[in-house]
PDB file of C-alpha atoms in Angstrom:
ATOM      1  CA  MET A  92      30.354 124.648 206.853  1.00 60.00           C
ATOM      2  CA  THR A  93      33.150 126.275 204.804  1.00 67.00           C
ATOM      3  CA  GLU A  94      32.536 129.785 203.567  1.00 80.00           C
ATOM      4  CA  ARG A  95      32.593 130.183 199.911  1.00 86.00           C
ATOM      5  CA  VAL A  96      33.750 133.186 198.253  1.00 90.00           C
ATOM      6  CA  PRO A  97      31.592 134.284 195.461  1.00 91.00           C
ATOM      7  CA  ILE A  98      32.957 134.619 191.871  1.00 94.00           C
ATOM      8  CA  LEU A  99      31.348 137.307 189.721  1.00 94.00           C
ATOM      9  CA  ARG A 100      31.881 137.360 185.889  1.00 93.00           C
ATOM     10  CA  ILE A 101      31.977 140.359 183.567  1.00 92.00           C
ATOM     11  CA  GLY A 102      32.572 139.221 179.912  1.00 90.00           C
ATOM     12  CA  GLU A 103      35.298 136.761 179.593  1.00 93.00           C
ATOM     13  CA  VAL A 104      36.799 137.812 183.028  1.00 95.00           C
ATOM     14  CA  LEU A 105      35.997 136.537 186.496  1.00 96.00           C
ATOM     15  CA  VAL A 106      36.158 138.599 189.562  1.00 96.00           C
ATOM     16  CA  VAL A 107      36.771 137.790 193.202  1.00 95.00           C
ATOM     17  CA  SER A 108      36.608 140.191 195.789  1.00 94.00           C
ATOM     18  CA  ILE A 109      38.474 139.096 198.964  1.00 92.00           C
ATOM     19  CA  GLN A 110      36.461 140.645 201.860  1.00 85.00           C
ATOM     20  CA  PHE A 111      37.670 139.055 205.092  1.00 78.00           C
ATOM     21  CA  ASP A 112      40.279 136.700 206.721  1.00 79.00           C
ATOM     22  CA  LEU A 113      40.022 133.472 204.798  1.00 84.00           C
ATOM     23  CA  GLU A 114      40.395 129.874 206.472  1.00 87.00           C
ATOM     24  CA  ASP A 115      42.424 127.365 204.729  1.00 88.00           C
ATOM     25  CA  GLN A 116      39.492 125.604 203.578  1.00 91.00           C
ATOM     26  CA  THR A 117      37.789 128.615 202.120  1.00 91.00           C
ATOM     27  CA  VAL A 118      40.971 129.292 200.133  1.00 92.00           C
ATOM     28  CA  LEU A 119      41.143 125.705 198.780  1.00 92.00           C
ATOM     29  CA  ARG A 120      37.497 126.156 197.821  1.00 94.00           C
ATOM     30  CA  LEU A 121      38.019 129.225 196.089  1.00 95.00           C
ATOM     31  CA  GLN A 122      40.988 127.884 194.316  1.00 95.00           C
ATOM     32  CA  GLU A 123      38.780 125.001 193.036  1.00 95.00           C
ATOM     33  CA  ASP A 124      35.906 127.162 192.223  1.00 96.00           C
ATOM     34  CA  LEU A 125      37.829 129.703 190.211  1.00 97.00           C
ATOM     35  CA  ALA A 126      39.682 126.745 188.446  1.00 97.00           C
ATOM     36  CA  GLU A 127      36.394 124.996 187.548  1.00 96.00           C
ATOM     37  CA  GLN A 128      34.968 128.277 186.335  1.00 96.00           C
ATOM     38  CA  ILE A 129      37.910 129.374 184.335  1.00 97.00           C
ATOM     39  CA  VAL A 130      37.755 126.099 182.218  1.00 96.00           C
ATOM     40  CA  ARG A 131      33.904 126.381 181.997  1.00 95.00           C
ATOM     41  CA  ARG A 132      33.366 129.676 180.975  1.00 94.00           C
ATOM     42  CA  ALA A 133      36.401 129.773 178.878  1.00 94.00           C
ATOM     43  CA  ALA A 134      37.595 132.676 181.019  1.00 95.00           C
ATOM     44  CA  ARG A 135      40.813 134.581 179.863  1.00 93.00           C
ATOM     45  CA  GLY A 136      41.375 136.810 182.846  1.00 95.00           C
ATOM     46  CA  VAL A 137      40.974 136.647 186.861  1.00 96.00           C
ATOM     47  CA  ILE A 138      40.838 139.806 188.803  1.00 97.00           C
ATOM     48  CA  ILE A 139      41.382 139.633 192.604  1.00 96.00           C
ATOM     49  CA  ASP A 140      40.245 142.592 194.301  1.00 95.00           C
ATOM     50  CA  ILE A 141      41.964 143.075 197.669  1.00 95.00           C
ATOM     51  CA  THR A 142      40.844 146.960 198.391  1.00 93.00           C
ATOM     52  CA  ALA A 143      39.340 145.550 201.634  1.00 92.00           C
ATOM     53  CA  LEU A 144      42.576 143.852 202.853  1.00 92.00           C
ATOM     54  CA  GLU A 145      44.374 146.342 205.110  1.00 91.00           C
ATOM     55  CA  ILE A 146      47.094 143.908 205.765  1.00 89.00           C
ATOM     56  CA  VAL A 147      48.413 140.696 204.534  1.00 89.00           C
ATOM     57  CA  ASP A 148      50.473 137.962 205.600  1.00 89.00           C
ATOM     58  CA  SER A 149      52.420 135.371 204.033  1.00 89.00           C
ATOM     59  CA  PHE A 150      49.232 133.021 203.820  1.00 89.00           C
ATOM     60  CA  VAL A 151      47.288 135.650 201.604  1.00 90.00           C
ATOM     61  CA  GLY A 152      50.442 136.402 199.852  1.00 90.00           C
ATOM     62  CA  ARG A 153      50.883 132.695 198.919  1.00 90.00           C
ATOM     63  CA  MET A 154      47.230 132.374 198.193  1.00 92.00           C
ATOM     64  CA  LEU A 155      47.469 135.263 195.303  1.00 93.00           C
ATOM     65  CA  ALA A 156      50.488 133.594 193.904  1.00 91.00           C
ATOM     66  CA  THR A 157      49.016 130.281 193.639  1.00 93.00           C
ATOM     67  CA  ILE A 158      45.828 131.467 192.114  1.00 94.00           C
ATOM     68  CA  ALA A 159      47.828 133.379 189.408  1.00 93.00           C
ATOM     69  CA  GLU A 160      49.581 130.272 188.647  1.00 92.00           C
ATOM     70  CA  ILE A 161      46.604 128.043 188.480  1.00 94.00           C
ATOM     71  CA  SER A 162      44.927 130.491 186.384  1.00 94.00           C
ATOM     72  CA  ARG A 163      48.071 130.752 183.966  1.00 93.00           C
ATOM     73  CA  MET A 164      48.050 127.001 183.687  1.00 93.00           C
ATOM     74  CA  LEU A 165      44.483 127.335 182.516  1.00 95.00           C
ATOM     75  CA  ASP A 166      45.322 130.118 180.045  1.00 94.00           C
ATOM     76  CA  ALA A 167      44.020 132.963 182.020  1.00 95.00           C
ATOM     77  CA  GLU A 168      45.714 136.361 183.172  1.00 94.00           C
ATOM     78  CA  THR A 169      45.456 137.331 186.726  1.00 95.00           C
ATOM     79  CA  VAL A 170      45.414 140.940 187.746  1.00 96.00           C
ATOM     80  CA  VAL A 171      45.362 141.997 191.569  1.00 96.00           C
ATOM     81  CA  VAL A 172      43.587 145.136 192.106  1.00 96.00           C
ATOM     82  CA  GLY A 173      43.054 147.603 194.882  1.00 95.00           C
ATOM     83  CA  MET A 174      46.597 146.866 196.704  1.00 94.00           C
ATOM     84  CA  ARG A 175      47.196 149.284 199.500  1.00 94.00           C
ATOM     85  CA  PRO A 176      50.677 150.732 199.961  1.00 94.00           C
ATOM     86  CA  ALA A 177      51.347 148.879 203.213  1.00 94.00           C
ATOM     87  CA  VAL A 178      50.086 145.741 201.537  1.00 93.00           C
ATOM     88  CA  ALA A 179      52.510 146.059 198.753  1.00 93.00           C
ATOM     89  CA  ILE A 180      55.611 146.922 201.300  1.00 93.00           C
ATOM     90  CA  THR A 181      54.422 143.783 203.367  1.00 93.00           C
ATOM     91  CA  LEU A 182      54.521 141.428 200.275  1.00 91.00           C
ATOM     92  CA  VAL A 183      57.872 142.661 199.236  1.00 91.00           C
ATOM     93  CA  GLU A 184      59.117 142.242 202.608  1.00 92.00           C
ATOM     94  CA  LEU A 185      57.875 138.869 202.724  1.00 90.00           C
ATOM     95  CA  GLY A 186      59.638 138.024 199.500  1.00 88.00           C
ATOM     96  CA  LEU A 187      56.446 137.599 197.847  1.00 85.00           C
ATOM     97  CA  SER A 188      56.613 139.896 194.904  1.00 78.00           C
ATOM     98  CA  LEU A 189      54.077 137.858 192.830  1.00 82.00           C
ATOM     99  CA  GLY A 190      56.268 137.639 189.755  1.00 75.00           C
ATOM    100  CA  GLY A 191      53.762 136.374 187.431  1.00 75.00           C
ATOM    101  CA  VAL A 192      50.882 138.500 188.576  1.00 87.00           C
ATOM    102  CA  SER A 193      50.080 141.971 187.384  1.00 91.00           C
ATOM    103  CA  THR A 194      48.551 144.857 189.217  1.00 93.00           C
ATOM    104  CA  ALA A 195      46.135 147.571 188.622  1.00 95.00           C
ATOM    105  CA  LEU A 196      44.832 150.457 190.570  1.00 94.00           C
ATOM    106  CA  ASP A 197      41.056 149.591 190.789  1.00 93.00           C
ATOM    107  CA  LEU A 198      38.878 147.121 189.260  1.00 93.00           C
ATOM    108  CA  GLU A 199      38.134 149.463 186.146  1.00 93.00           C
ATOM    109  CA  LYS A 200      41.567 149.678 185.521  1.00 94.00           C
ATOM    110  CA  GLY A 201      42.114 146.111 185.911  1.00 94.00           C
ATOM    111  CA  LEU A 202      39.250 145.479 183.481  1.00 93.00           C
ATOM    112  CA  ALA A 203      40.755 147.621 181.106  1.00 93.00           C
ATOM    113  CA  ARG A 204      44.133 145.828 181.285  1.00 91.00           C
ATOM    114  CA  LEU A 205      42.403 142.402 180.702  1.00 91.00           C
ATOM    115  CA  GLY A 206      40.656 144.144 177.759  1.00 85.00           C
ATOM    116  CA  ARG A 207      43.671 145.377 176.011  1.00 66.00           C
ATOM    117  CA  SER A 208      44.789 141.575 175.960  1.00 59.00           C
ATOM    118  CA  THR A 209      41.561 139.728 175.343  1.00 50.00           C
ATOM    119  CA  ILE A 210      38.118 141.420 175.073  1.00 44.00           C
ATOM    120  CA  SER A 211      39.444 143.854 172.562  1.00 43.00           C
ATOM    121  CA  ASP A 212      38.865 141.265 169.776  1.00 45.00           C
ATOM    122  CA  GLU A 213      35.227 141.645 170.383  1.00 42.00           C
ATOM    123  CA  ALA A 214      35.009 145.562 169.854  1.00 38.00           C
TER     124      ALA A 214
ATOM    125  CA  MET B 215      56.863  95.644 173.561  1.00 59.00           C
ATOM    126  CA  THR B 216      56.710  99.042 174.565  1.00 66.00           C
ATOM    127  CA  GLU B 217      53.439 100.973 173.842  1.00 79.00           C
ATOM    128  CA  ARG B 218      53.884 103.663 171.484  1.00 86.00           C
ATOM    129  CA  VAL B 219      51.981 107.123 171.495  1.00 90.00           C
ATOM    130  CA  PRO B 220      50.843 108.066 168.032  1.00 90.00           C
ATOM    131  CA  ILE B 221      51.823 111.509 167.020  1.00 94.00           C
ATOM    132  CA  LEU B 222      49.477 113.192 164.674  1.00 94.00           C
ATOM    133  CA  ARG B 223      50.536 116.068 162.230  1.00 93.00           C
ATOM    134  CA  ILE B 224      48.291 119.002 161.424  1.00 92.00           C
ATOM    135  CA  GLY B 225      50.269 121.386 159.126  1.00 91.00           C
ATOM    136  CA  GLU B 226      53.472 122.501 160.842  1.00 93.00           C
ATOM    137  CA  VAL B 227      52.214 121.309 164.177  1.00 96.00           C
ATOM    138  CA  LEU B 228      52.472 117.735 165.699  1.00 96.00           C
ATOM    139  CA  VAL B 229      49.741 116.597 168.094  1.00 96.00           C
ATOM    140  CA  VAL B 230      50.088 114.026 170.763  1.00 95.00           C
ATOM    141  CA  SER B 231      47.391 112.907 172.751  1.00 94.00           C
ATOM    142  CA  ILE B 232      47.813 111.271 176.186  1.00 92.00           C
ATOM    143  CA  GLN B 233      45.255 108.771 176.765  1.00 85.00           C
ATOM    144  CA  PHE B 234      46.488 106.533 179.625  1.00 78.00           C
ATOM    145  CA  ASP B 235      48.786 106.080 182.589  1.00 79.00           C
ATOM    146  CA  LEU B 236      52.433 106.025 180.765  1.00 83.00           C
ATOM    147  CA  GLU B 237      55.183 103.706 181.610  1.00 87.00           C
ATOM    148  CA  ASP B 238      58.670 105.292 181.880  1.00 88.00           C
ATOM    149  CA  GLN B 239      59.709 103.311 178.536  1.00 90.00           C
ATOM    150  CA  THR B 240      56.804 104.728 176.705  1.00 91.00           C
ATOM    151  CA  VAL B 241      57.517 108.303 177.680  1.00 92.00           C
ATOM    152  CA  LEU B 242      61.134 107.971 176.669  1.00 92.00           C
ATOM    153  CA  ARG B 243      60.036 106.570 173.378  1.00 94.00           C
ATOM    154  CA  LEU B 244      57.418 109.478 172.949  1.00 94.00           C
ATOM    155  CA  GLN B 245      60.287 112.059 173.625  1.00 95.00           C
ATOM    156  CA  GLU B 246      62.571 110.557 171.124  1.00 95.00           C
ATOM    157  CA  ASP B 247      59.705 110.004 168.335  1.00 95.00           C
ATOM    158  CA  LEU B 248      58.612 113.481 168.909  1.00 96.00           C
ATOM    159  CA  ALA B 249      62.180 114.938 168.728  1.00 96.00           C
ATOM    160  CA  GLU B 250      62.764 112.961 165.680  1.00 96.00           C
ATOM    161  CA  GLN B 251      59.762 114.098 164.130  1.00 96.00           C
ATOM    162  CA  ILE B 252      59.927 117.854 165.051  1.00 97.00           C
ATOM    163  CA  VAL B 253      63.254 117.793 163.030  1.00 97.00           C
ATOM    164  CA  ARG B 254      62.072 115.663 160.211  1.00 96.00           C
ATOM    165  CA  ARG B 255      58.873 117.554 159.527  1.00 95.00           C
ATOM    166  CA  ALA B 256      60.345 120.938 160.639  1.00 95.00           C
ATOM    167  CA  ALA B 257      57.392 121.154 162.772  1.00 96.00           C
ATOM    168  CA  ARG B 258      57.113 124.567 164.610  1.00 95.00           C
ATOM    169  CA  GLY B 259      54.834 123.550 167.292  1.00 95.00           C
ATOM    170  CA  VAL B 260      53.941 120.735 169.466  1.00 96.00           C
ATOM    171  CA  ILE B 261      50.416 120.257 171.143  1.00 96.00           C
ATOM    172  CA  ILE B 262      49.797 117.851 174.026  1.00 96.00           C
ATOM    173  CA  ASP B 263      46.252 117.040 174.331  1.00 95.00           C
ATOM    174  CA  ILE B 264      45.608 116.064 178.105  1.00 95.00           C
ATOM    175  CA  THR B 265      41.961 116.028 178.119  1.00 93.00           C
ATOM    176  CA  ALA B 266      41.951 112.484 178.968  1.00 92.00           C
ATOM    177  CA  LEU B 267      43.970 112.835 182.042  1.00 92.00           C
ATOM    178  CA  GLU B 268      41.653 113.289 185.106  1.00 91.00           C
ATOM    179  CA  ILE B 269      44.518 113.462 187.631  1.00 89.00           C
ATOM    180  CA  VAL B 270      48.226 113.840 187.115  1.00 89.00           C
ATOM    181  CA  ASP B 271      51.232 113.056 189.150  1.00 89.00           C
ATOM    182  CA  SER B 272      54.743 114.465 189.150  1.00 89.00           C
ATOM    183  CA  PHE B 273      55.900 111.849 186.764  1.00 89.00           C
ATOM    184  CA  VAL B 274      53.366 113.292 184.067  1.00 89.00           C
ATOM    185  CA  GLY B 275      54.216 116.777 185.072  1.00 90.00           C
ATOM    186  CA  ARG B 276      58.028 116.352 184.551  1.00 90.00           C
ATOM    187  CA  MET B 277      56.997 114.533 181.239  1.00 92.00           C
ATOM    188  CA  LEU B 278      55.249 117.872 180.050  1.00 92.00           C
ATOM    189  CA  ALA B 279      58.253 119.825 181.207  1.00 91.00           C
ATOM    190  CA  THR B 280      60.789 117.640 179.467  1.00 93.00           C
ATOM    191  CA  ILE B 281      58.853 117.454 176.077  1.00 94.00           C
ATOM    192  CA  ALA B 282      58.411 121.334 176.201  1.00 93.00           C
ATOM    193  CA  GLU B 283      62.107 121.770 176.857  1.00 93.00           C
ATOM    194  CA  ILE B 284      63.028 119.276 173.991  1.00 94.00           C
ATOM    195  CA  SER B 285      60.697 120.946 171.532  1.00 94.00           C
ATOM    196  CA  ARG B 286      62.065 124.388 172.577  1.00 93.00           C
ATOM    197  CA  MET B 287      65.619 123.252 171.988  1.00 94.00           C
ATOM    198  CA  LEU B 288      64.354 122.049 168.440  1.00 96.00           C
ATOM    199  CA  ASP B 289      62.827 125.528 167.595  1.00 95.00           C
ATOM    200  CA  ALA B 290      59.347 124.222 168.233  1.00 95.00           C
ATOM    201  CA  GLU B 291      56.726 125.693 170.659  1.00 94.00           C
ATOM    202  CA  THR B 292      54.674 123.462 172.907  1.00 95.00           C
ATOM    203  CA  VAL B 293      51.076 124.183 173.789  1.00 96.00           C
ATOM    204  CA  VAL B 294      49.354 121.918 176.424  1.00 96.00           C
ATOM    205  CA  VAL B 295      45.567 121.513 175.702  1.00 96.00           C
ATOM    206  CA  GLY B 296      42.573 120.150 177.642  1.00 95.00           C
ATOM    207  CA  MET B 297      43.687 120.673 181.235  1.00 95.00           C
ATOM    208  CA  ARG B 298      41.073 120.135 183.844  1.00 95.00           C
ATOM    209  CA  PRO B 299      40.919 122.311 186.750  1.00 96.00           C
ATOM    210  CA  ALA B 300      42.108 119.692 189.017  1.00 95.00           C
ATOM    211  CA  VAL B 301      44.944 118.942 186.904  1.00 94.00           C
ATOM    212  CA  ALA B 302      46.038 122.577 186.978  1.00 94.00           C
ATOM    213  CA  ILE B 303      45.713 122.750 191.034  1.00 94.00           C
ATOM    214  CA  THR B 304      47.761 119.552 191.413  1.00 93.00           C
ATOM    215  CA  LEU B 305      50.374 120.791 188.948  1.00 93.00           C
ATOM    216  CA  VAL B 306      50.842 124.004 190.928  1.00 92.00           C
ATOM    217  CA  GLU B 307      50.846 122.100 194.269  1.00 91.00           C
ATOM    218  CA  LEU B 308      53.644 119.955 193.123  1.00 90.00           C
ATOM    219  CA  GLY B 309      55.686 123.161 192.147  1.00 88.00           C
ATOM    220  CA  LEU B 310      55.588 122.090 188.418  1.00 85.00           C
ATOM    221  CA  SER B 311      53.947 125.281 186.858  1.00 77.00           C
ATOM    222  CA  LEU B 312      55.404 124.579 183.482  1.00 82.00           C
ATOM    223  CA  GLY B 313      57.078 127.897 183.117  1.00 75.00           C
ATOM    224  CA  GLY B 314      57.854 127.464 179.461  1.00 75.00           C
ATOM    225  CA  VAL B 315      54.752 125.797 178.321  1.00 86.00           C
ATOM    226  CA  SER B 316      51.731 127.892 177.042  1.00 90.00           C
ATOM    227  CA  THR B 317      48.217 126.304 177.507  1.00 93.00           C
ATOM    228  CA  ALA B 318      44.926 126.508 175.688  1.00 94.00           C
ATOM    229  CA  LEU B 319      41.532 125.461 176.421  1.00 92.00           C
ATOM    230  CA  ASP B 320      41.277 122.920 173.789  1.00 92.00           C
ATOM    231  CA  LEU B 321      42.847 121.701 170.536  1.00 93.00           C
ATOM    232  CA  GLU B 322      41.298 124.123 168.345  1.00 92.00           C
ATOM    233  CA  LYS B 323      42.366 127.120 170.434  1.00 92.00           C
ATOM    234  CA  GLY B 324      45.826 125.639 170.764  1.00 94.00           C
ATOM    235  CA  LEU B 325      46.035 125.343 166.981  1.00 93.00           C
ATOM    236  CA  ALA B 326      44.817 129.070 166.703  1.00 92.00           C
ATOM    237  CA  ARG B 327      47.619 129.950 169.411  1.00 90.00           C
ATOM    238  CA  LEU B 328      50.379 128.148 167.391  1.00 91.00           C
ATOM    239  CA  GLY B 329      48.853 129.771 164.040  1.00 85.00           C
ATOM    240  CA  ARG B 330      49.315 133.141 165.453  1.00 65.00           C
ATOM    241  CA  SER B 331      52.732 132.685 165.896  1.00 58.00           C
ATOM    242  CA  THR B 332      53.726 130.196 162.984  1.00 49.00           C
ATOM    243  CA  ILE B 333      51.094 129.348 160.374  1.00 45.00           C
ATOM    244  CA  SER B 334      49.822 132.699 160.048  1.00 43.00           C
ATOM    245  CA  ASP B 335      52.544 133.606 157.641  1.00 44.00           C
ATOM    246  CA  GLU B 336      50.890 131.274 155.012  1.00 43.00           C
ATOM    247  CA  ALA B 337      47.557 133.240 155.036  1.00 39.00           C
TER     248      ALA B 337
END
């Protein structure tokens, strides 16, 4: 059975925490689940927490880029949080600079980032 | 005879609803009709509603991109609304991320999006 990455929801923001090495099928499943939930819950933002990732490869880099693109197509902004220095260096070396993706230091700052552009209307 | 996709008008916004598989000739006709109406009605926005599309192929993806480009050249902003999760995934997989196109969940949000940048002046 394919493992499934849980998707949390905080207000209008979906939060995904990448905890372990994902297999292809799990990534595809995650992309489908995220796309479906963005639409169903009218989510305005997606936070991908990669604090647990000590290294990345091009597979993970592409996954982040793809999730960001799918989210953008569904009118949600993606913020990657918890990126380690070594991970940032590797992504740049791989040529995967995640153009359309914004980053924040941690989950709290990520929520604040999205809050500025989305949830602030509710205040 | 070539089928013709109707173009509705709401204020300064033109609304096109893609309801069925379009043939090449119908798409060309739609692009011509849209371009002509953008200019004639001084439209500031074009909303393409693809709620009815459950799947897309590269032909439809390119059509959306082309309409957006034509509109932009005529000083109108394009918003694609009603994109299903599977459609977003397919477009990204096809490498058609519709760079210059913004998206919104539904027609109402699409009008609001365009309203912020266009109709708001009337308020």
